[in-house]
Amino acid sequence: VQLQASGGGLVQAGDSLRLSCAASRRTFINYNIGWFRQAPGKEREFVGGIRRSGSGGRTYYPHSAKGRFTISRDNAKNVVYLQMDSLIPEDTAVYYCAANARPSGSPGYDSDSYPYWGQGTLVTVSS
């Protein structure tokens, strides 16, 4: 499956931004999607994931993202969204979406769990 992330840009602290991850296949519904980010000089970080639709589309977030980031999917459009609210300068990073086809359990919290990646989209939050 091919993925394409979009929606990044320059925003101010406190603003909201919604990123999109578009997939190339109708079988998109069978894939778990994870969102990651990588800030300059830092390791890639998991910011949330959503289970494949057949498993109820449950979402998973690290503690740092809970309450500010929300992931949803629109299977009719083959798109997964990352809604980011109350952005802070520390959210500045390149954001990536990734996919795997794990049939059960969590979608995975680490980069190695995802064999398919889209190109990143840059989010810059100014203070």
PDB file of C-alpha atoms in Angstrom:
ATOM      1  CA  VAL A   1       0.000   0.000   0.000  1.00  0.00           C
ATOM      2  CA  GLN A   2       1.266   3.479  -0.854  1.00  0.00           C
ATOM      3  CA  LEU A   3       0.661   6.306   1.565  1.00  0.00           C
ATOM      4  CA  GLN A   4       0.807  10.067   1.180  1.00  0.00           C
ATOM      5  CA  ALA A   5       0.736  12.438   4.115  1.00  0.00           C
ATOM      6  CA  SER A   6      -0.304  16.041   3.655  1.00  0.00           C
ATOM      7  CA  GLY A   7      -1.649  19.041   5.509  1.00  0.00           C
ATOM      8  CA  GLY A   8       1.456  20.323   7.255  1.00  0.00           C
ATOM      9  CA  GLY A   9       2.332  23.967   7.474  1.00  0.00           C
ATOM     10  CA  LEU A  10       3.303  26.870   9.682  1.00  0.00           C
ATOM     11  CA  VAL A  11       0.950  27.612  12.556  1.00  0.00           C
ATOM     12  CA  GLN A  12       1.077  29.510  15.819  1.00  0.00           C
ATOM     13  CA  ALA A  13       1.071  28.018  19.285  1.00  0.00           C
ATOM     14  CA  GLY A  14      -2.471  27.198  20.345  1.00  0.00           C
ATOM     15  CA  ASP A  15      -3.676  26.615  16.797  1.00  0.00           C
ATOM     16  CA  SER A  16      -5.090  23.399  15.391  1.00  0.00           C
ATOM     17  CA  LEU A  17      -4.049  21.498  12.299  1.00  0.00           C
ATOM     18  CA  ARG A  18      -5.366  18.406  10.585  1.00  0.00           C
ATOM     19  CA  LEU A  19      -3.054  16.106   8.697  1.00  0.00           C
ATOM     20  CA  SER A  20      -4.259  13.588   6.152  1.00  0.00           C
ATOM     21  CA  CYS A  21      -2.855  10.229   5.139  1.00  0.00           C
ATOM     22  CA  ALA A  22      -4.212   9.030   1.816  1.00  0.00           C
ATOM     23  CA  ALA A  23      -3.806   5.407   0.786  1.00  0.00           C
ATOM     24  CA  SER A  24      -3.611   3.926  -2.666  1.00  0.00           C
ATOM     25  CA  ARG A  25      -5.674   0.813  -2.141  1.00  0.00           C
ATOM     26  CA  ARG A  26      -9.240  -0.043  -1.387  1.00  0.00           C
ATOM     27  CA  THR A  27      -7.836  -2.713   0.948  1.00  0.00           C
ATOM     28  CA  PHE A  28      -6.797   0.226   3.085  1.00  0.00           C
ATOM     29  CA  ILE A  29      -9.527  -0.808   5.488  1.00  0.00           C
ATOM     30  CA  ASN A  30      -7.470  -3.902   6.338  1.00  0.00           C
ATOM     31  CA  TYR A  31      -4.457  -1.878   7.460  1.00  0.00           C
ATOM     32  CA  ASN A  32      -3.605  -0.365  10.794  1.00  0.00           C
ATOM     33  CA  ILE A  33      -2.307   3.171  10.469  1.00  0.00           C
ATOM     34  CA  GLY A  34       0.233   4.818  12.707  1.00  0.00           C
ATOM     35  CA  TRP A  35       1.327   8.420  12.896  1.00  0.00           C
ATOM     36  CA  PHE A  36       4.895   9.272  13.817  1.00  0.00           C
ATOM     37  CA  ARG A  37       6.912  12.443  13.982  1.00  0.00           C
ATOM     38  CA  GLN A  38      10.576  13.287  13.916  1.00  0.00           C
ATOM     39  CA  ALA A  39      11.991  16.549  15.124  1.00  0.00           C
ATOM     40  CA  PRO A  40      15.499  17.683  14.134  1.00  0.00           C
ATOM     41  CA  GLY A  41      18.109  15.770  16.048  1.00  0.00           C
ATOM     42  CA  LYS A  42      15.558  13.480  17.682  1.00  0.00           C
ATOM     43  CA  GLU A  43      14.381   9.946  17.148  1.00  0.00           C
ATOM     44  CA  ARG A  44      11.155   9.160  15.377  1.00  0.00           C
ATOM     45  CA  GLU A  45       8.286   9.195  17.866  1.00  0.00           C
ATOM     46  CA  PHE A  46       4.903   7.471  17.813  1.00  0.00           C
ATOM     47  CA  VAL A  47       2.021   9.946  18.208  1.00  0.00           C
ATOM     48  CA  GLY A  48      -0.942   7.678  17.664  1.00  0.00           C
ATOM     49  CA  GLY A  49      -2.477   4.832  15.722  1.00  0.00           C
ATOM     50  CA  ILE A  50      -5.781   3.428  14.584  1.00  0.00           C
ATOM     51  CA  ARG A  51      -6.731  -0.177  14.138  1.00  0.00           C
ATOM     52  CA  ARG A  52      -7.964  -1.655  10.888  1.00  0.00           C
ATOM     53  CA  SER A  53     -11.689  -1.190  10.386  1.00  0.00           C
ATOM     54  CA  GLY A  54     -12.514  -4.863  10.882  1.00  0.00           C
ATOM     55  CA  SER A  55     -11.225  -4.555  14.428  1.00  0.00           C
ATOM     56  CA  GLY A  56     -13.439  -1.648  15.281  1.00  0.00           C
ATOM     57  CA  GLY A  57     -11.048   1.145  14.410  1.00  0.00           C
ATOM     58  CA  ARG A  58      -9.797   1.528  17.988  1.00  0.00           C
ATOM     59  CA  THR A  59      -7.292   4.316  18.487  1.00  0.00           C
ATOM     60  CA  TYR A  60      -4.069   4.303  20.496  1.00  0.00           C
ATOM     61  CA  TYR A  61      -2.100   7.271  21.783  1.00  0.00           C
ATOM     62  CA  PRO A  62       1.017   7.749  23.826  1.00  0.00           C
ATOM     63  CA  HIS A  63       0.586   9.700  27.011  1.00  0.00           C
ATOM     64  CA  SER A  64       2.145  12.797  25.450  1.00  0.00           C
ATOM     65  CA  ALA A  65      -0.556  12.979  22.759  1.00  0.00           C
ATOM     66  CA  LYS A  66      -3.677  12.097  24.725  1.00  0.00           C
ATOM     67  CA  GLY A  67      -6.193  14.902  24.837  1.00  0.00           C
ATOM     68  CA  ARG A  68      -4.577  16.929  22.060  1.00  0.00           C
ATOM     69  CA  PHE A  69      -4.299  14.527  19.144  1.00  0.00           C
ATOM     70  CA  THR A  70      -7.192  12.604  17.618  1.00  0.00           C
ATOM     71  CA  ILE A  71      -7.001  10.032  14.869  1.00  0.00           C
ATOM     72  CA  SER A  72      -9.914   9.044  12.681  1.00  0.00           C
ATOM     73  CA  ARG A  73     -10.387   7.273   9.396  1.00  0.00           C
ATOM     74  CA  ASP A  74     -12.714   7.737   6.437  1.00  0.00           C
ATOM     75  CA  ASN A  75     -12.757   4.405   4.662  1.00  0.00           C
ATOM     76  CA  ALA A  76     -14.896   5.711   1.822  1.00  0.00           C
ATOM     77  CA  LYS A  77     -12.077   8.127   0.956  1.00  0.00           C
ATOM     78  CA  ASN A  78      -9.166   5.859   1.943  1.00  0.00           C
ATOM     79  CA  VAL A  79      -7.927   8.552   4.309  1.00  0.00           C
ATOM     80  CA  VAL A  80      -6.787   8.652   7.922  1.00  0.00           C
ATOM     81  CA  TYR A  81      -6.676  11.975   9.726  1.00  0.00           C
ATOM     82  CA  LEU A  82      -4.544  13.272  12.564  1.00  0.00           C
ATOM     83  CA  GLN A  83      -6.282  16.179  14.241  1.00  0.00           C
ATOM     84  CA  MET A  84      -3.865  18.168  16.367  1.00  0.00           C
ATOM     85  CA  ASP A  85      -5.170  20.766  18.799  1.00  0.00           C
ATOM     86  CA  SER A  86      -3.510  23.205  21.170  1.00  0.00           C
ATOM     87  CA  LEU A  87      -0.267  22.928  19.289  1.00  0.00           C
ATOM     88  CA  ILE A  88       2.948  23.898  21.033  1.00  0.00           C
ATOM     89  CA  PRO A  89       6.383  24.651  19.572  1.00  0.00           C
ATOM     90  CA  GLU A  90       7.571  21.219  20.745  1.00  0.00           C
ATOM     91  CA  ASP A  91       5.173  19.684  18.224  1.00  0.00           C
ATOM     92  CA  THR A  92       7.352  21.002  15.425  1.00  0.00           C
ATOM     93  CA  ALA A  93       8.482  18.009  13.395  1.00  0.00           C
ATOM     94  CA  VAL A  94       8.083  16.104  10.184  1.00  0.00           C
ATOM     95  CA  TYR A  95       5.005  13.937  10.531  1.00  0.00           C
ATOM     96  CA  TYR A  96       4.717  10.556   8.854  1.00  0.00           C
ATOM     97  CA  CYS A  97       1.956   8.030   8.450  1.00  0.00           C
ATOM     98  CA  ALA A  98       2.699   4.330   8.225  1.00  0.00           C
ATOM     99  CA  ALA A  99       0.757   1.095   7.802  1.00  0.00           C
ATOM    100  CA  ASN A 100       0.851  -2.541   8.787  1.00  0.00           C
ATOM    101  CA  ALA A 101      -1.521  -5.432   8.437  1.00  0.00           C
ATOM    102  CA  ARG A 102      -1.416  -6.866  11.940  1.00  0.00           C
ATOM    103  CA  PRO A 103      -4.632  -8.819  12.332  1.00  0.00           C
ATOM    104  CA  SER A 104      -5.112  -8.240  16.064  1.00  0.00           C
ATOM    105  CA  GLY A 105      -3.830  -6.409  19.092  1.00  0.00           C
ATOM    106  CA  SER A 106      -2.418  -2.909  19.113  1.00  0.00           C
ATOM    107  CA  PRO A 107      -1.278  -1.414  15.818  1.00  0.00           C
ATOM    108  CA  GLY A 108       2.253  -1.081  17.138  1.00  0.00           C
ATOM    109  CA  TYR A 109       4.043   1.735  18.873  1.00  0.00           C
ATOM    110  CA  ASP A 110       7.436   1.557  17.179  1.00  0.00           C
ATOM    111  CA  SER A 111       8.686   2.270  13.684  1.00  0.00           C
ATOM    112  CA  ASP A 112       9.767  -1.327  13.117  1.00  0.00           C
ATOM    113  CA  SER A 113       6.147  -2.452  13.347  1.00  0.00           C
ATOM    114  CA  TYR A 114       5.267  -0.630  10.130  1.00  0.00           C
ATOM    115  CA  PRO A 115       6.625  -1.786   6.763  1.00  0.00           C
ATOM    116  CA  TYR A 116       4.801   0.840   4.682  1.00  0.00           C
ATOM    117  CA  TRP A 117       5.564   4.545   4.977  1.00  0.00           C
ATOM    118  CA  GLY A 118       4.468   7.723   3.315  1.00  0.00           C
ATOM    119  CA  GLN A 119       6.637  10.768   2.789  1.00  0.00           C
ATOM    120  CA  GLY A 120       6.538  13.199   5.651  1.00  0.00           C
ATOM    121  CA  THR A 121       4.774  16.500   5.964  1.00  0.00           C
ATOM    122  CA  LEU A 122       6.390  19.318   7.916  1.00  0.00           C
ATOM    123  CA  VAL A 123       4.572  20.964  10.805  1.00  0.00           C
ATOM    124  CA  THR A 124       6.111  24.091  12.268  1.00  0.00           C
ATOM    125  CA  VAL A 125       4.617  25.671  15.362  1.00  0.00           C
ATOM    126  CA  SER A 126       5.797  29.163  16.173  1.00  0.00           C
ATOM    127  CA  SER A 127       5.660  30.608  19.684  1.00  0.00           C
TER     128      SER A 127
END
